[in-house]
Amino acid sequence: MTADRESRSTGEGTETQISLFGGSPEEAEAGARATNGPGADAADPAERPAGTETTEASGPSWGASPDRSAETPGPDRTPTSPELPGPPGSSRQSPVSVSALNAAARRILEESFPSLWVVGEVANWRRVSSGHCYFSLRDEEAQISCVLWRSDARRLPTDPEEGMEVLGFGEVSLYEARGSYQLIVRKLEARGEGLWRLAFERLKRKLAAEGLLEEARKRPLPRVPLRVGVVTSRTGAALRDVITVVRRRAPWTELLVSDCRVQGEEAAGEIVRALDRLVRDGRVEVIVVTRGGGSVEDLWCFNEEAVARAVAACPVPVISAVGHEIDVTITDLVADVRAPTPSAAGELVVPDGRVLRADLRKLGDRLVSGLRQRTVRGEERARRAADRLLGGMDRRLERLAGRLEGLGGRLDALSPLGTLRRGYAVPLAGDGRVLRRLADFRQGDRFRLRVVDGRVACTVEGTETMTEEETGG
Amino acid sequence: MAEEPSRTSEFEAALEELERIVARLDREELSLDEALEMFETGVSHLRTASRLLDDARGVVEELIENASGELATVDFDLPAGEAADGDGGD
């Protein structure tokens, strides 16, 4: 970019062939206006007439006259014949016009200086409505007026601040309409990344003031997205990284690529459109906006306002992964989640399939164990209820109940009446006392048997002793 | 935006239901009938989630727009691809 700028500008210095001896004053004036631009309302340089390359070896100068070096024009040397006026300006009879003087001075300046880099501080920066920028470069002792045409100014990430030290590359020239000497700047850079940093901070402040960077705006990502959108260059390494990682972790995931350039002047617009396509399509549940590493300039599109706003307005959560870990862009700040690299975005956007399937298995296991615990608890509840119901049941009966629990998992164990429902009955004397031992029964005694749904009137027909083994200890 | 409920939301709904049921079975005092019913629902959610993963196609496609602004989805092949050989996961 710089190279073609520089070569173009070396041609421009001589584009308008103004000869003090040949061209009419009107031509010279028109050429001067068109080339130099009259100031705030200057035409875009692109509209300037195409340069006609001059091959004149000596270049335009006062020195068209071969004897000028030997002679100093003066009154005493003024040619006396009006037919022979001598070199322009050398006599009252052949004065030069101001236009011609300025044109010649401009030509000398332009031809004497190559395109060059100038360092200085920016002063009185003005960007006028036409897009051209006017300012001065200065140091402690001197200053020079500068102009940066719209087509070159467009490449600036942002306007420099007053007093900022910058490097300007361009050509020395002269603005003929005012006779002022100036630098036509083609490229303007701050020392280091100053201008990029400044542009970044300015946009960051602006978006922050609108609340677009707030944590509260960040949306959670879907845990298991089945369809993921990727906004990036279809040929980039970043896309390959994302695909590789997503395939490895969650091979079921469908990826929908929305292609765009990710560097250069067209990139911002293409990124916005690529995002918009995915939004209109409406199928993806999360979008990864990514590109691999590069220079600050390469990554710049991700610091452009249009991209930041499109990401902020995206109805689907966005993961931003631009450049390497150290590169933080405005898009990263606006996105719901920032990943340090494209591969990391792949890791963040989908879960690890092995973990996910293991989690599903674990949930299945817990489902089973939950049900099992539930039935155990049910038995405990039944036992407590039975205790209450049956009052002073002795330890032996409790042990019996304990054994019931051991039967485990029986549905009827869960009811407080489960014990009775299973067929156990409790003999009660007339006064409600539990008849526990053989000795409590005598032939002919009447007692009641408490069963699950009522009482049974009974009479003892006879009794029979059992051994310890038979009673179960 | 999407007209039909996405398969993702179906998956996540199944997963969330499943987690909710497991938590309730762990914590709450339920009648056995309730517990059994939950267990069965849980098993069906588990099946749904597994099926969704198994059914997903896992392809890479490109979303393009024609001159009249209509969107179309076409197959996408990686330009130079060692990346496309997914190993089928676990």
XYZ file of C-alpha atoms in Angstrom:
563
model
C 0.000 0.000 0.000
C 2.723 2.377 1.006
C 4.811 1.455 -1.969
C 2.223 2.301 -4.565
C 1.351 5.503 -2.741
C 4.928 6.565 -2.795
C 5.500 5.771 -6.421
C 2.310 7.518 -7.396
C 3.193 10.617 -5.525
C 6.623 10.971 -7.082
C 4.873 11.293 -10.417
C 2.478 13.889 -9.162
C 5.103 16.459 -8.443
C 5.546 17.092 -12.095
C 2.101 16.320 -13.332
C 1.228 19.790 -14.482
C 3.525 21.136 -17.054
C 3.638 24.837 -16.366
C 6.197 26.727 -18.250
C 6.747 30.349 -17.620
C 7.595 30.629 -21.258
C 5.037 28.335 -22.839
C 1.741 27.928 -21.062
C -0.780 30.701 -20.788
C -1.332 32.198 -17.331
C -4.868 30.737 -17.350
C -3.507 27.244 -17.849
C -0.950 27.718 -15.154
C -3.544 28.970 -12.764
C -5.971 26.124 -13.490
C -3.225 23.613 -13.016
C -2.148 25.139 -9.768
C -5.667 25.185 -8.350
C -6.401 21.662 -9.348
C -3.156 20.281 -8.089
C -2.844 21.974 -4.799
C -6.369 22.357 -3.631
C -7.601 25.644 -2.356
C -8.340 24.558 1.189
C -11.531 23.557 2.939
C -13.463 23.020 -0.233
C -10.713 21.383 -2.170
C -11.667 18.770 -4.683
C -10.761 15.214 -3.919
C -7.327 14.437 -5.260
C -8.861 11.652 -7.301
C -10.609 14.336 -9.312
C -7.422 16.083 -10.089
C -6.324 15.888 -13.719
C -4.217 12.888 -14.493
C -0.565 13.670 -14.477
C 1.194 14.162 -17.708
C 4.638 12.818 -17.183
C 7.296 15.262 -18.014
C 10.542 14.075 -19.417
C 12.174 17.446 -19.257
C 15.528 16.695 -17.732
C 16.296 20.050 -16.218
C 12.786 20.585 -14.875
C 10.979 23.828 -14.866
C 12.860 26.651 -13.273
C 13.953 30.136 -13.753
C 16.970 28.748 -15.406
C 15.518 28.261 -18.844
C 17.862 30.929 -19.846
C 21.328 29.468 -20.308
C 23.106 32.509 -18.996
C 21.158 33.031 -15.782
C 23.932 31.656 -13.589
C 26.321 34.193 -14.839
C 24.045 37.153 -14.545
C 22.208 38.796 -11.755
C 19.176 40.590 -13.109
C 19.456 44.253 -12.265
C 18.410 47.593 -13.575
C 21.761 48.157 -15.169
C 21.445 44.956 -17.125
C 17.899 45.469 -18.208
C 17.719 44.917 -21.910
C 16.821 48.119 -23.625
C 14.986 46.570 -26.534
C 11.286 45.795 -25.842
C 11.535 43.057 -28.463
C 14.090 41.247 -26.374
C 12.649 41.187 -22.854
C 15.258 38.789 -21.460
C 14.546 36.188 -18.735
C 11.180 36.603 -17.007
C 11.412 38.965 -14.103
C 14.750 40.225 -15.184
C 13.366 43.594 -16.142
C 10.453 45.854 -15.610
C 9.445 44.940 -19.098
C 9.175 41.265 -18.288
C 7.745 40.955 -14.774
C 6.456 37.575 -13.629
C 2.954 37.250 -12.298
C 2.372 36.091 -8.748
C 0.790 32.964 -10.142
C 3.794 32.214 -12.249
C 6.097 32.839 -9.310
C 4.172 30.560 -7.012
C 3.847 27.887 -9.683
C 7.552 27.960 -10.269
C 8.313 27.911 -6.544
C 5.992 24.959 -6.101
C 7.682 23.117 -8.906
C 11.079 23.679 -7.386
C 9.885 22.455 -3.989
C 8.222 19.400 -5.420
C 11.137 18.422 -7.552
C 13.781 19.088 -4.946
C 12.314 16.942 -2.205
C 11.666 13.237 -2.512
C 8.632 11.870 -0.689
C 9.708 11.783 2.904
C 8.831 10.984 6.481
C 8.473 13.905 8.839
C 8.169 13.655 12.597
C 6.397 16.263 14.668
C 3.525 17.072 16.959
C 0.023 17.508 15.627
C -1.489 20.960 16.058
C -4.833 22.487 15.038
C -6.241 19.314 13.563
C -9.387 19.952 11.529
C -11.356 17.377 9.591
C -13.694 19.345 7.330
C -17.016 18.186 5.966
C -15.506 17.136 2.654
C -13.390 14.634 4.552
C -10.019 16.315 4.030
C -7.909 17.017 7.077
C -5.864 20.140 7.731
C -3.326 20.489 10.500
C 0.191 21.507 11.341
C 3.202 19.515 12.323
C 5.556 21.264 14.645
C 8.468 20.944 16.978
C 9.819 23.461 19.443
C 11.104 25.813 16.802
C 9.144 25.408 13.644
C 5.967 24.267 12.031
C 4.617 23.306 8.650
C 1.051 23.313 7.346
C -0.175 19.891 6.331
C -3.067 18.509 4.375
C -4.305 14.922 4.357
C -6.729 14.281 1.512
C -9.954 12.425 2.166
C -8.874 9.250 0.373
C -5.836 9.009 2.645
C -7.634 10.253 5.740
C -10.100 7.383 5.369
C -7.338 4.964 6.319
C -6.772 6.590 9.678
C -8.198 4.547 12.540
C -9.099 7.806 14.231
C -8.104 11.456 14.332
C -4.925 12.160 16.309
C -5.058 14.188 19.472
C -3.614 17.680 19.778
C 0.059 17.473 20.602
C 0.342 13.806 19.682
C 3.684 12.924 18.168
C 3.181 11.498 14.708
C 5.062 10.487 11.612
C 3.764 11.831 8.352
C 4.840 10.548 4.977
C 4.257 12.713 1.935
C 5.473 15.366 -0.402
C 6.566 18.913 0.130
C 4.569 21.346 -1.936
C 3.242 24.846 -2.072
C -0.337 26.001 -2.037
C -0.197 28.550 -4.744
C -3.383 30.444 -3.935
C -1.880 31.511 -0.645
C 1.744 31.090 -1.402
C 2.079 28.888 1.619
C 4.479 26.065 1.827
C 2.966 22.758 2.946
C 3.287 19.034 3.339
C 0.806 16.850 1.506
C 0.602 13.903 3.872
C -0.224 10.533 2.359
C 0.187 8.419 5.449
C -0.032 9.409 9.068
C 1.030 7.226 11.949
C 1.385 7.773 15.620
C 4.526 6.494 17.266
C 4.014 2.824 18.083
C 0.355 1.865 18.042
C -0.724 5.234 19.329
C -3.441 5.950 16.825
C -4.877 2.448 16.922
C -4.849 2.519 20.686
C -6.530 5.903 20.643
C -9.225 4.735 18.224
C -9.779 1.654 20.371
C -10.144 3.688 23.546
C -12.469 6.185 21.901
C -14.849 3.534 20.599
C -14.654 1.624 23.861
C -15.646 4.730 25.806
C -18.502 5.422 23.419
C -19.922 1.903 23.610
C -19.417 1.761 27.362
C -21.394 4.977 27.705
C -24.252 3.229 25.911
C -23.991 0.287 28.278
C -23.004 -2.139 25.543
C -20.027 -3.514 27.449
C -21.859 -4.295 30.662
C -21.594 -7.715 32.215
C -25.344 -7.777 32.702
C -25.813 -7.851 28.933
C -23.817 -11.064 28.565
C -26.040 -13.984 27.806
C -25.334 -17.540 28.871
C -24.305 -19.864 26.069
C -26.450 -22.882 25.303
C -24.972 -25.859 27.132
C -25.296 -28.254 24.262
C -25.868 -26.427 20.992
C -26.631 -28.782 18.158
C -26.172 -26.090 15.487
C -23.354 -23.547 15.634
C -22.743 -20.623 13.269
C -19.197 -19.543 12.379
C -18.486 -16.087 10.970
C -15.003 -16.107 9.468
C -13.078 -16.530 6.246
C -13.910 -19.859 4.601
C -10.228 -20.328 3.762
C -8.744 -19.260 7.079
C -6.852 -21.346 9.605
C -9.279 -20.124 12.267
C -12.156 -22.007 10.639
C -10.067 -25.163 10.418
C -9.240 -24.893 14.113
C -12.872 -24.445 15.113
C -14.016 -27.362 12.961
C -11.277 -29.632 14.293
C -12.052 -28.937 17.929
C -15.830 -29.135 17.566
C -15.543 -32.413 15.635
C -13.369 -33.906 18.323
C -15.475 -32.805 21.269
C -19.013 -32.969 19.996
C -19.106 -34.793 16.671
C -22.880 -34.499 16.450
C -22.724 -30.695 16.168
C -23.744 -29.102 12.871
C -21.593 -26.150 11.824
C -22.931 -23.450 9.549
C -20.181 -21.311 8.028
C -20.935 -17.728 6.999
C -17.997 -16.554 4.933
C -16.496 -13.056 5.099
C -13.181 -11.347 4.662
C -11.520 -10.762 8.017
C -9.035 -8.069 7.115
C -8.863 -5.072 4.861
C -11.213 -2.240 4.165
C -14.133 -4.428 3.052
C -13.918 -6.736 6.041
C -16.115 -4.847 8.508
C -19.033 -4.672 6.097
C -18.668 -8.333 5.183
C -18.537 -9.434 8.814
C -21.745 -7.514 9.499
C -23.443 -9.151 6.514
C -22.194 -12.623 7.413
C -23.623 -12.219 10.897
C -26.876 -10.954 9.456
C -27.200 -14.034 7.205
C -26.998 -16.341 10.219
C -29.516 -14.242 12.116
C -31.955 -14.265 9.203
C -31.483 -17.997 8.718
C -32.415 -18.392 12.358
C -31.260 -21.968 12.888
C -28.067 -21.609 14.857
C -28.170 -21.337 18.619
C -24.798 -19.688 19.076
C -22.346 -17.909 16.779
C -18.551 -17.903 16.802
C -16.958 -14.798 15.247
C -13.305 -15.532 14.678
C -10.034 -15.016 12.839
C -6.446 -16.020 13.483
C -3.593 -13.841 14.608
C -2.297 -10.827 12.742
C -1.010 -7.303 13.088
C -3.036 -4.590 14.780
C -3.947 -3.386 11.309
C -5.014 -6.874 10.186
C -7.323 -7.277 13.179
C -8.644 -3.755 12.894
C -12.021 -4.633 11.380
C -12.927 -6.214 14.711
C -12.456 -2.803 16.300
C -14.839 -1.077 13.945
C -18.041 0.326 15.269
C -20.291 -1.363 12.710
C -18.996 -4.806 13.691
C -19.257 -4.058 17.399
C -22.853 -2.904 16.993
C -23.840 -5.915 14.894
C -22.423 -8.261 17.528
C -24.133 -6.361 20.321
C -27.462 -6.488 18.484
C -27.210 -10.161 17.543
C -30.199 -12.045 18.984
C -28.095 -15.196 19.303
C -25.251 -15.403 21.843
C -21.872 -14.628 20.268
C -18.431 -15.981 21.128
C -15.626 -13.772 19.851
C -12.177 -15.205 19.196
C -9.938 -12.760 17.373
C -6.201 -13.149 17.044
C -4.112 -14.473 19.856
C -4.594 -14.366 23.580
C -3.051 -10.916 23.942
C -5.225 -9.314 21.282
C -8.377 -7.867 22.763
C -10.716 -6.214 20.298
C -13.894 -4.201 20.727
C -15.776 -7.169 19.297
C -14.350 -9.282 22.132
C -15.658 -6.774 24.657
C -19.145 -6.632 23.156
C -19.527 -10.375 22.623
C -21.212 -12.558 25.228
C -18.059 -14.581 25.677
C -14.489 -13.923 24.597
C -12.273 -16.845 23.684
C -8.512 -16.240 23.505
C -8.062 -18.209 20.264
C -10.207 -19.913 17.587
C -9.446 -23.329 19.114
C -10.492 -22.071 22.522
C -13.754 -20.897 20.971
C -14.288 -24.472 19.789
C -13.753 -25.672 23.337
C -16.163 -23.137 24.760
C -18.961 -23.507 22.255
C -19.595 -27.215 22.648
C -19.294 -29.528 25.642
C -16.888 -32.440 25.668
C -18.924 -35.348 24.282
C -17.321 -37.893 26.592
C -18.168 -35.791 29.619
C -21.676 -35.147 28.366
C -22.409 -38.827 27.786
C -20.885 -39.695 31.147
C -23.128 -37.058 32.722
C -26.155 -38.620 31.076
C -25.144 -42.024 32.413
C -24.654 -40.544 35.875
C -28.095 -38.992 35.753
C -29.507 -42.381 34.818
C -27.705 -43.951 37.779
C -28.991 -41.314 40.136
C -32.486 -41.890 38.834
C -32.242 -45.535 39.826
C -30.578 -44.906 43.175
C -33.030 -42.119 43.909
C -35.903 -44.483 43.468
C -34.218 -47.110 45.622
C -33.548 -44.606 48.421
C -37.074 -43.455 48.144
C -38.372 -46.935 48.923
C -35.956 -47.337 51.845
C -37.166 -44.078 53.295
C -40.690 -45.278 52.746
C -39.994 -48.314 54.871
C -38.589 -46.214 57.640
C -41.646 -44.105 57.562
C -43.822 -47.176 57.660
C -41.942 -48.486 60.645
C -42.308 -45.261 62.556
C -45.995 -45.186 61.774
C -46.354 -48.781 62.855
C -44.626 -47.956 66.119
C -47.087 -45.213 66.768
C -50.005 -47.376 65.802
C -48.991 -50.357 67.813
C -47.778 -48.498 70.859
C -45.570 -50.545 73.159
C -44.391 -53.069 70.687
C -41.501 -54.864 72.303
C -37.992 -55.166 71.012
C -38.710 -58.487 69.489
C -41.477 -57.051 67.381
C -39.204 -54.172 66.457
C -36.673 -56.630 65.260
C -39.397 -58.208 63.253
C -40.168 -54.821 61.738
C -36.457 -54.465 61.088
C -36.540 -57.630 59.143
C -39.449 -56.310 57.193
C -37.327 -53.418 56.135
C -34.785 -55.927 55.015
C -37.269 -57.249 52.559
C -36.642 -54.039 50.805
C -38.358 -52.453 47.900
C -41.736 -53.949 48.551
C -44.405 -51.543 47.585
C -46.718 -52.365 50.454
C -43.933 -51.731 52.929
C -44.330 -48.064 52.256
C -47.737 -47.710 53.829
C -47.955 -47.259 57.575
C -50.235 -50.212 57.526
C -47.905 -52.224 55.392
C -46.926 -54.533 58.196
C -50.507 -55.473 58.877
C -51.280 -55.544 55.184
C -48.629 -58.145 54.665
C -50.565 -60.453 56.947
C -49.122 -59.802 60.362
C -51.714 -59.356 63.096
C -51.508 -58.205 66.669
C -53.488 -59.942 69.438
C -54.915 -57.546 71.972
C -56.451 -58.285 75.328
C -59.777 -56.737 76.286
C -57.930 -53.817 77.929
C -55.840 -53.150 74.830
C -52.764 -54.835 76.209
C -50.677 -56.599 73.553
C -50.606 -60.337 74.111
C -46.996 -61.206 73.534
C -46.248 -64.517 75.134
C -47.687 -67.940 75.312
C -48.291 -67.307 78.989
C -50.685 -64.501 78.071
C -53.016 -67.032 76.465
C -55.120 -69.603 78.303
C -57.528 -72.014 76.766
C -60.942 -70.449 76.414
C -59.704 -66.833 76.725
C -61.328 -64.347 74.416
C -59.158 -61.725 72.741
C -59.140 -59.508 69.646
C -56.831 -59.777 66.668
C -55.885 -56.434 65.087
C -55.609 -56.895 61.335
C -55.113 -54.364 58.592
C -58.713 -53.382 58.204
C -60.297 -54.255 61.534
C -60.501 -56.536 64.507
C -61.372 -60.185 64.798
C -62.940 -61.688 67.886
C -61.071 -64.848 68.842
C -61.135 -67.623 71.428
C -58.018 -69.577 72.435
C -58.496 -73.228 71.403
C -55.132 -74.369 72.663
C -51.407 -73.438 72.946
C -48.171 -75.071 71.861
C -44.580 -74.259 72.870
C -41.973 -73.640 70.067
C -38.202 -73.993 70.247
C -35.899 -70.950 70.063
C -34.874 -71.840 66.492
C -38.436 -71.960 65.347
C -39.181 -68.524 66.729
C -36.222 -67.057 64.926
C -34.108 -66.217 68.010
C -36.790 -16.410 15.389
C -36.791 -20.076 14.582
C -40.331 -21.169 13.764
C -39.964 -24.650 15.171
C -38.517 -25.436 18.546
C -34.893 -26.262 17.935
C -33.464 -29.652 18.636
C -31.106 -27.950 21.020
C -33.904 -26.632 23.145
C -35.452 -30.087 23.020
C -32.172 -31.565 24.216
C -31.691 -29.015 26.922
C -35.295 -29.308 28.055
C -34.858 -33.072 28.371
C -31.606 -32.625 30.260
C -33.089 -30.051 32.602
C -36.176 -32.159 33.283
C -33.954 -35.099 33.989
C -31.866 -33.121 36.449
C -34.957 -31.771 38.126
C -36.410 -35.252 38.566
C -33.183 -36.640 39.972
C -33.042 -33.775 42.470
C -36.627 -34.352 43.545
C -36.116 -38.061 43.950
C -33.114 -37.269 46.124
C -34.762 -34.686 48.283
C -38.463 -34.929 48.457
C -40.790 -37.214 50.314
C -42.865 -38.682 47.544
C -45.407 -41.409 47.523
C -44.129 -44.465 45.800
C -46.560 -43.980 42.974
C -45.188 -40.481 42.406
C -41.630 -41.725 42.649
C -42.248 -44.447 40.140
C -43.924 -42.063 37.759
C -40.992 -39.690 38.004
C -38.577 -42.481 37.428
C -40.335 -43.469 34.260
C -40.483 -39.855 33.022
C -36.806 -39.490 33.818
C -35.917 -42.561 31.815
C -37.825 -41.230 28.830
C -35.991 -37.883 29.031
C -32.724 -39.740 29.203
C -33.647 -41.641 26.053
C -34.686 -38.414 24.287
C -31.385 -36.703 25.095
C -29.304 -39.658 23.937
C -31.331 -39.993 20.765
C -30.886 -36.306 19.887
C -27.126 -36.660 20.148
C -27.142 -39.837 18.095
C -29.397 -38.372 15.405
C -27.526 -35.083 14.881
C -25.758 -35.127 11.555
C -22.545 -33.383 12.561
C -21.969 -31.854 9.128
C -20.299 -28.608 8.073
C -22.342 -26.466 5.730
C -22.030 -22.988 4.334
C -24.751 -20.377 4.419
C -24.771 -18.345 1.229
C -26.926 -15.601 -0.170
C -27.794 -15.261 -3.828
C -28.121 -12.033 -5.756
C -31.775 -11.646 -4.834
C -30.984 -11.982 -1.157
C -32.234 -15.538 -0.683
C -30.335 -17.740 1.706
C -29.221 -21.226 0.818
C -27.284 -23.896 2.626
C -24.649 -25.802 0.683
C -22.143 -28.473 1.598
C -18.875 -27.100 2.811
C -15.595 -28.829 2.167
C -12.550 -27.675 4.002
C -10.109 -26.214 1.470
C -7.205 -28.390 2.571
C -8.456 -30.650 5.218
C -6.836 -32.707 7.827
C -9.537 -31.199 9.966
C -12.515 -33.030 8.526
C -11.673 -36.436 9.973
C -13.751 -36.360 13.122
C -13.079 -39.524 15.054
C -16.644 -40.133 16.054
C -16.185 -38.815 19.549
C -16.109 -41.168 22.507
